[in-house]
Amino acid sequence: MATQVFIDVDGCISPHPPHSGLSRTNAGWTGEWTDARVGPYDCLWSHDLVRELNVLSVLPNVQFNFLTSWEDHAREFLPSIGLDCSDWPFLTGVDGDSPGDWWKLRALQRAQPMVPLDRLVWIDDELNRQPEALGWLKTLGVPVLAISPCPVTGLTPAHLETIKTFVSGPAAALPHTNKYEQRYSFQGPQER
């Protein structure tokens, strides 16, 4: 069993819009930032964030997965920013998804029965605006950490600390109970 981490790119790894000066000053990363074209995408990233994601992605029993509109482009282009992600799986939408449905939720629902899972981390700047997705997470019966960063700053050092604690904590510290509050933590702004 593993902790599965599903991560978006825009608004999480790369703040959006990428040329906003607010990202560098408000995200909390104090090291170097780069603003550049990555394949067909404009990106801004903190080198410290990329380094922290690399550390997390090699922890035992942790599997990172892309859940982003970049789809396979994420693992094709993001190694150029230093992210060791060329072997991360990615989920895709399908043509049959209903227009009113959030394709990321449907993709994760389709994948979930096939993915070994004892904990789940979902990182997406749109997650806090997706009540159906948040409701579905309550039904999984495993500890869940949902992080919805402000898209202008993306993931912050505080988010990464929360993720590290969640994925490296002993299973006994993460009770499987019916109390939603004990196994589900929502991190991020409730409103924008």
Coordinates of N, CA, C and O in Angstrom, one line a residue, residues 88-177:
W88 N 6.6 9.7 -13.3 CA 5.3 9.8 -12.5 C 4.2 9.5 -13.5 O 4.1 10.0 -14.6
P89 N 3.3 8.7 -13.0 CA 2.1 8.4 -13.8 C 1.2 9.7 -13.9 O 1.4 10.6 -13.2
F90 N 0.3 9.7 -14.9 CA -0.6 10.9 -15.1 C -1.9 10.4 -15.4 O -2.1 9.3 -16.1
L91 N -2.9 11.1 -15.0 CA -4.3 10.8 -15.3 C -4.8 11.7 -16.4 O -4.4 12.8 -16.5
T92 N -5.8 11.2 -17.2 CA -6.3 12.0 -18.3 C -7.8 12.0 -18.2 O -8.4 11.1 -17.6
G93 N -8.4 13.0 -18.8 CA -9.9 13.0 -19.0 C -10.2 12.1 -20.2 O -9.3 11.7 -20.9
V94 N -11.5 11.8 -20.3 CA -11.9 11.0 -21.5 C -13.0 11.8 -22.2 O -13.7 12.6 -21.6
D95 N -13.2 11.5 -23.5 CA -14.2 12.2 -24.3 C -15.6 12.1 -23.7 O -16.4 12.9 -23.9
G96 N -15.9 11.0 -23.0 CA -17.2 10.7 -22.5 C -17.6 11.5 -21.3 O -18.7 11.4 -20.8
D97 N -16.6 12.2 -20.7 CA -16.9 12.9 -19.5 C -18.0 14.0 -19.8 O -17.9 14.7 -20.8
S98 N -19.0 14.1 -18.9 CA -20.0 15.1 -19.1 C -19.5 16.5 -19.0 O -18.6 16.8 -18.1
P99 N -19.9 17.5 -19.8 CA -19.4 18.8 -19.8 C -19.5 19.5 -18.4 O -18.7 20.3 -18.0
G100 N -20.5 19.2 -17.6 CA -20.7 19.8 -16.3 C -19.9 19.2 -15.2 O -19.7 19.7 -14.1
D101 N -19.2 18.0 -15.5 CA -18.4 17.4 -14.5 C -17.0 17.9 -14.5 O -16.5 18.3 -15.5
W102 N -16.4 17.8 -13.3 CA -15.0 18.2 -13.3 C -14.2 17.0 -13.7 O -14.2 15.9 -13.1
W103 N -13.5 17.1 -14.8 CA -12.8 15.9 -15.4 C -11.8 15.3 -14.4 O -11.6 14.1 -14.5
K104 N -11.2 16.1 -13.6 CA -10.1 15.6 -12.7 C -10.8 14.6 -11.7 O -10.2 13.6 -11.3
L105 N -11.9 15.0 -11.2 CA -12.6 14.1 -10.2 C -13.0 12.8 -10.9 O -12.7 11.7 -10.4
R106 N -13.5 12.8 -12.1 CA -13.9 11.6 -12.9 C -12.6 10.8 -13.2 O -12.7 9.5 -13.0
A107 N -11.5 11.4 -13.5 CA -10.3 10.6 -13.8 C -9.8 9.9 -12.5 O -9.4 8.8 -12.5
L108 N -9.9 10.6 -11.4 CA -9.4 10.0 -10.1 C -10.4 8.9 -9.7 O -9.9 7.9 -9.2
Q109 N -11.7 9.1 -9.9 CA -12.6 8.1 -9.6 C -12.4 6.8 -10.4 O -12.5 5.7 -9.9
R110 N -12.1 7.0 -11.7 CA -11.8 5.8 -12.6 C -10.5 5.1 -12.1 O -10.4 3.9 -12.2
A111 N -9.5 5.9 -11.7 CA -8.2 5.3 -11.3 C -8.2 4.7 -9.9 O -7.5 3.7 -9.7
Q112 N -9.0 5.2 -9.0 CA -8.9 4.8 -7.6 C -9.0 3.3 -7.4 O -8.2 2.8 -6.6
P113 N -9.9 2.6 -8.0 CA -10.0 1.2 -7.7 C -8.7 0.4 -8.1 O -8.5 -0.7 -7.6
M114 N -7.9 0.9 -9.0 CA -6.8 0.2 -9.6 C -5.5 0.7 -8.9 O -4.4 0.1 -9.2
V115 N -5.5 1.7 -8.0 CA -4.4 2.3 -7.4 C -4.3 1.8 -5.9 O -5.2 2.0 -5.2
P116 N -3.1 1.1 -5.6 CA -3.0 0.8 -4.2 C -3.0 2.0 -3.3 O -2.2 2.9 -3.6
L117 N -3.8 2.0 -2.3 CA -4.0 3.3 -1.6 C -4.2 3.1 -0.1 O -5.1 2.3 0.3
D118 N -3.4 3.7 0.8 CA -3.7 3.7 2.2 C -3.8 5.1 2.7 O -4.3 5.3 3.8
R119 N -3.4 6.1 1.9 CA -3.6 7.5 2.1 C -3.6 8.2 0.8 O -3.0 7.7 -0.2
L120 N -4.3 9.3 0.8 CA -4.4 10.1 -0.5 C -4.1 11.6 -0.2 O -4.6 12.1 0.8
V121 N -3.3 12.2 -1.1 CA -3.0 13.6 -1.0 C -3.5 14.1 -2.4 O -3.0 13.6 -3.4
W122 N -4.4 15.1 -2.4 CA -4.8 15.8 -3.6 C -4.5 17.2 -3.6 O -5.0 17.9 -2.7
I123 N -3.6 17.7 -4.5 CA -3.2 19.1 -4.5 C -3.7 19.7 -5.8 O -3.2 19.4 -6.9
D124 N -4.6 20.7 -5.7 CA -5.1 21.4 -6.9 C -5.7 22.7 -6.5 O -6.5 22.8 -5.5
D125 N -5.3 23.8 -7.2 CA -5.8 25.1 -6.8 C -7.3 25.3 -7.0 O -7.9 26.2 -6.5
E126 N -8.0 24.4 -7.7 CA -9.4 24.4 -7.9 C -10.2 23.6 -7.0 O -11.4 23.6 -7.0
L127 N -9.5 22.8 -6.2 CA -10.2 21.8 -5.4 C -11.2 22.4 -4.4 O -12.3 21.9 -4.1
N128 N -10.9 23.6 -3.8 CA -11.8 24.2 -2.8 C -13.1 24.7 -3.5 O -14.0 25.0 -2.8
R129 N -13.1 24.7 -4.8 CA -14.4 25.1 -5.5 C -15.1 23.9 -6.1 O -15.9 24.1 -7.0
Q130 N -14.8 22.7 -5.6 CA -15.4 21.5 -6.2 C -16.0 20.7 -5.1 O -15.5 19.7 -4.6
P131 N -17.2 21.1 -4.7 CA -17.9 20.4 -3.5 C -18.1 18.9 -3.8 O -18.1 18.1 -2.9
E132 N -18.4 18.5 -5.0 CA -18.6 17.1 -5.3 C -17.3 16.3 -5.1 O -17.3 15.2 -4.5
A133 N -16.2 16.9 -5.5 CA -14.9 16.2 -5.2 C -14.6 16.1 -3.7 O -14.2 15.1 -3.3
L134 N -14.8 17.2 -3.0 CA -14.6 17.2 -1.6 C -15.5 16.2 -0.9 O -15.1 15.4 0.0
G135 N -16.7 16.1 -1.3 CA -17.7 15.1 -0.8 C -17.2 13.7 -1.1 O -17.3 12.8 -0.2
W136 N -16.7 13.4 -2.3 CA -16.3 12.1 -2.7 C -15.1 11.7 -1.8 O -15.0 10.5 -1.4
L137 N -14.2 12.6 -1.5 CA -13.0 12.3 -0.7 C -13.4 11.7 0.7 O -12.7 10.9 1.2
K138 N -14.5 12.2 1.2 CA -15.0 11.8 2.5 C -15.4 10.3 2.5 O -15.4 9.6 3.5
T139 N -15.7 9.7 1.3 CA -16.2 8.4 1.2 C -15.1 7.3 1.0 O -15.4 6.1 1.0
L140 N -13.8 7.7 0.9 CA -12.8 6.8 0.6 C -12.4 5.8 1.7 O -11.9 4.8 1.5
G141 N -12.6 6.2 3.0 CA -12.3 5.4 4.1 C -10.8 5.3 4.4 O -10.4 4.3 5.1
V142 N -10.0 6.2 3.8 CA -8.6 6.2 4.2 C -8.3 7.7 4.5 O -9.1 8.6 4.2
P143 N -7.2 7.9 5.2 CA -6.8 9.3 5.5 C -6.6 10.1 4.2 O -5.9 9.6 3.3
V144 N -7.1 11.3 4.1 CA -7.0 12.1 3.0 C -6.5 13.5 3.4 O -7.0 14.1 4.4
L145 N -5.6 14.1 2.6 CA -5.2 15.4 2.7 C -5.5 16.2 1.4 O -4.9 15.8 0.4
A146 N -6.3 17.2 1.5 CA -6.6 18.0 0.3 C -6.0 19.3 0.5 O -6.3 20.0 1.5
I147 N -5.2 19.8 -0.5 CA -4.6 21.1 -0.4 C -5.0 21.8 -1.7 O -4.8 21.4 -2.8
S148 N -5.6 23.0 -1.5 CA -6.0 23.9 -2.6 C -5.3 25.2 -2.4 O -5.8 26.2 -1.8
P149 N -4.1 25.3 -2.9 CA -3.3 26.6 -2.8 C -3.9 27.8 -3.5 O -4.6 27.5 -4.5
C150 N -3.6 28.9 -3.1 CA -4.0 30.1 -3.8 C -3.2 30.1 -5.2 O -2.0 29.9 -5.1
P151 N -3.9 30.2 -6.3 CA -3.2 30.0 -7.6 C -2.1 31.0 -7.8 O -1.1 30.8 -8.6
V152 N -2.2 32.2 -7.2 CA -1.2 33.3 -7.4 C 0.1 32.9 -6.7 O 1.2 33.3 -7.2
T153 N 0.0 32.2 -5.6 CA 1.3 31.8 -4.9 C 1.7 30.4 -5.1 O 2.9 30.0 -5.0
G154 N 0.7 29.5 -5.4 CA 1.0 28.1 -5.5 C 1.4 27.5 -4.2 O 1.0 28.1 -3.1
L155 N 2.0 26.3 -4.2 CA 2.3 25.7 -2.9 C 3.3 26.5 -2.1 O 4.3 27.1 -2.7
T156 N 3.1 26.5 -0.8 CA 4.0 27.3 0.1 C 4.8 26.3 0.9 O 4.5 25.1 1.0
P157 N 5.8 26.9 1.7 CA 6.5 26.0 2.6 C 5.6 25.4 3.6 O 5.8 24.2 4.0
A158 N 4.6 26.1 4.1 CA 3.6 25.5 5.1 C 2.9 24.3 4.5 O 2.7 23.3 5.2
H159 N 2.5 24.4 3.2 CA 1.8 23.3 2.5 C 2.8 22.1 2.5 O 2.3 21.0 2.8
L160 N 4.0 22.3 2.2 CA 5.0 21.2 2.1 C 5.2 20.5 3.4 O 5.3 19.3 3.5
E161 N 5.3 21.3 4.5 CA 5.4 20.8 5.8 C 4.2 19.9 6.2 O 4.4 18.8 6.7
T162 N 3.0 20.4 5.8 CA 1.8 19.6 6.1 C 1.8 18.3 5.3 O 1.5 17.2 5.9
I163 N 2.2 18.3 4.1 CA 2.3 17.1 3.3 C 3.3 16.2 3.8 O 3.1 14.9 4.0
K164 N 4.5 16.7 4.2 CA 5.6 15.8 4.8 C 5.1 15.1 6.0 O 5.3 13.9 6.2
T165 N 4.4 15.8 6.9 CA 3.9 15.3 8.1 C 2.9 14.2 7.8 O 2.9 13.1 8.4
F166 N 2.0 14.5 6.9 CA 1.0 13.5 6.5 C 1.5 12.2 5.9 O 1.1 11.1 6.3
V167 N 2.4 12.3 5.0 CA 2.9 11.1 4.3 C 3.9 10.4 5.1 O 4.1 9.1 4.9
S168 N 4.6 11.0 6.1 CA 5.6 10.3 6.8 C 5.2 9.9 8.2 O 5.9 9.2 8.9
G169 N 4.0 10.3 8.6 CA 3.4 9.9 9.9 C 3.1 8.5 10.0 O 2.8 7.8 9.0
P170 N 3.2 7.9 11.2 CA 2.8 6.5 11.4 C 1.4 6.3 11.1 O 0.5 7.2 11.4
A171 N 1.0 5.1 10.6 CA -0.4 4.8 10.3 C -1.3 5.0 11.6 O -2.4 5.4 11.5
A172 N -0.7 4.6 12.7 CA -1.5 4.7 14.0 C -1.9 6.2 14.3 O -2.9 6.4 14.9
A173 N -1.1 7.1 13.8 CA -1.4 8.5 14.0 C -2.5 9.0 13.1 O -3.0 10.1 13.3
L174 N -2.9 8.2 12.2 CA -3.9 8.6 11.2 C -5.1 7.6 11.3 O -5.2 6.7 10.5
P175 N -5.9 7.8 12.3 CA -7.0 6.8 12.6 C -8.0 6.7 11.4 O -8.3 7.7 10.8
H176 N -8.4 5.5 11.2 CA -9.5 5.2 10.2 C -10.7 5.2 11.0 O -11.1 4.2 11.6
T177 N -11.4 6.3 11.1 CA -12.6 6.4 11.9 C -13.7 7.0 11.0 O -13.5 7.4 9.9

